[in-house]
């Protein structure tokens, strides 16, 4: 909100054709005044009740919730996608409660939970049961 700039993040490993197209796209959205379009869309979404929808999606903290210790670290060779960035740390703690080592991270397409392949199925079941997936 209130950000008047267009920012593009381009991997230099993408190669010249991809970078050229990305720069052309960035120029097009800048010329189309994307920040003002975003502001207007956010205004309309708020008028339509966006804030209450977002609040309803957040997992409610449990009063007096106990401290959870992280299990012993182990190599993480799998990722679990699809958890809201606002809930990623709570989801990791849920796995710790089940004695599953997990780490939160930011993947190429958004937030992920890094997990060992041996615990992947158990972790996914735990997260589904607790409402994170």
Coordinates of C-alpha atoms in Angstrom, one line a residue:
X1 CA 0.0 0.0 0.0
X2 CA 1.2 3.4 -0.8
X3 CA 4.2 2.2 -2.8
X4 CA 4.6 4.4 -5.9
X5 CA 7.2 2.3 -7.7
X6 CA 7.4 -0.7 -10.0
X7 CA 10.1 -3.2 -9.0
X8 CA 11.1 -6.2 -11.0
X9 CA 13.4 -8.9 -9.7
X10 CA 15.2 -10.7 -12.5
X11 CA 17.7 -13.6 -12.1
X12 CA 20.8 -12.9 -14.0
X13 CA 20.9 -16.7 -14.7
X14 CA 17.8 -16.2 -16.9
X15 CA 19.6 -15.2 -20.0
X16 CA 19.4 -12.3 -22.4
X17 CA 16.0 -13.1 -24.1
X18 CA 14.2 -13.6 -20.7
X19 CA 15.8 -10.5 -19.3
X20 CA 14.8 -8.4 -22.4
X21 CA 11.2 -9.6 -22.1
X22 CA 11.2 -8.9 -18.4
X23 CA 12.4 -5.4 -18.9
X24 CA 9.8 -4.8 -21.6
X25 CA 7.1 -6.0 -19.3
X26 CA 8.4 -3.8 -16.5
X27 CA 8.3 -0.8 -18.8
X28 CA 4.8 -1.6 -19.9
X29 CA 3.4 -1.9 -16.4
X30 CA 5.2 1.3 -15.4
X31 CA 3.7 3.1 -18.4
X32 CA 0.3 1.8 -17.4
X33 CA 0.7 3.3 -13.9
X34 CA 0.5 -0.1 -12.1
X35 CA 0.9 1.4 -8.6
X36 CA -2.2 3.5 -9.0
X37 CA -4.1 0.5 -10.4
X38 CA -3.0 -1.5 -7.4
X39 CA -4.1 1.3 -5.0
X40 CA -7.5 1.4 -6.6
X41 CA -7.9 -2.4 -6.5
X42 CA -6.9 -2.5 -2.8
X43 CA -9.4 0.3 -2.0
X44 CA -12.2 -1.6 -3.7
X45 CA -11.2 -4.8 -2.0
X46 CA -11.2 -3.1 1.4
X47 CA -14.7 -1.7 0.7
X48 CA -15.8 -5.2 -0.1
X49 CA -14.6 -6.6 3.2
X50 CA -11.0 -7.8 2.5
X51 CA -9.8 -7.1 6.0
X52 CA -12.4 -9.3 7.7
X53 CA -11.7 -12.1 5.2
X54 CA -8.0 -11.9 6.0
X55 CA -8.6 -11.9 9.7
X56 CA -10.9 -14.9 9.4
X57 CA -8.1 -16.8 7.6
X58 CA -5.6 -16.4 10.4
X59 CA -5.2 -19.2 12.8
X60 CA -6.2 -18.1 16.2
X61 CA -3.6 -18.3 18.9
X62 CA -4.4 -20.6 21.8
X63 CA -4.2 -18.9 25.2
X64 CA -1.5 -20.3 27.4
X65 CA 0.1 -22.3 24.6
X66 CA 3.2 -24.2 25.8
X67 CA 6.7 -23.5 24.6
X68 CA 7.7 -26.0 21.9
X69 CA 11.2 -27.2 21.5
X70 CA 12.7 -27.7 18.1
X71 CA 13.6 -31.4 17.4
X72 CA 17.2 -32.2 16.6
X73 CA 18.2 -30.7 13.2
X74 CA 18.4 -33.0 10.2
X75 CA 19.0 -32.6 6.5
X76 CA 16.0 -31.1 4.6
X77 CA 15.7 -32.3 1.1
X78 CA 11.9 -31.7 0.5
X79 CA 9.6 -28.7 0.6
X80 CA 6.0 -28.3 1.5
X81 CA 4.2 -25.5 -0.4
X82 CA 0.8 -23.9 0.0
X83 CA 1.0 -22.5 3.5
X84 CA 0.1 -18.8 3.9
X85 CA 3.2 -16.7 4.7
X86 CA 1.4 -15.3 7.7
X87 CA 1.0 -18.8 9.2
X88 CA 4.3 -20.4 8.2
X89 CA 6.0 -20.1 11.6
X90 CA 3.0 -21.5 13.4
X91 CA 2.9 -24.4 11.0
X92 CA 6.6 -25.2 11.7
X93 CA 5.8 -25.1 15.4
X94 CA 2.9 -27.6 14.8
X95 CA 5.4 -30.0 13.2
X96 CA 7.8 -29.5 16.1
X97 CA 5.0 -30.5 18.4
X98 CA 4.8 -33.8 16.4
X99 CA 8.5 -34.2 16.9
X100 CA 9.2 -33.5 13.2
X101 CA 12.1 -31.3 12.4
X102 CA 11.1 -28.5 10.0
X103 CA 12.4 -25.1 8.9
X104 CA 10.6 -22.2 7.3
X105 CA 12.1 -20.7 4.2
X106 CA 11.3 -18.6 1.1
X107 CA 11.3 -20.6 -2.1
X108 CA 11.2 -19.4 -5.7
X109 CA 7.4 -19.2 -5.7
X110 CA 6.7 -18.3 -2.1
X111 CA 7.0 -19.6 1.5
X112 CA 7.9 -23.2 2.0
X113 CA 8.5 -25.6 4.9
X114 CA 11.7 -27.5 4.5
X115 CA 11.5 -31.1 5.7
X116 CA 13.3 -34.4 5.3
X117 CA 12.0 -36.8 2.7
X118 CA 11.5 -39.5 5.4
X119 CA 9.0 -37.2 7.2
X120 CA 7.3 -35.6 4.2
X121 CA 4.1 -37.7 4.3
X122 CA 3.8 -37.5 8.1
X123 CA 4.3 -33.8 8.0
X124 CA 1.7 -33.2 5.3
X125 CA -0.8 -35.2 7.3
X126 CA 0.0 -33.3 10.4
X127 CA -0.4 -29.9 8.6
X128 CA -3.7 -31.0 7.0
X129 CA -5.1 -32.2 10.3
X130 CA -4.2 -28.9 12.0
X131 CA -5.7 -26.8 9.1
X132 CA -2.5 -25.4 7.5
X133 CA -2.9 -27.3 4.3

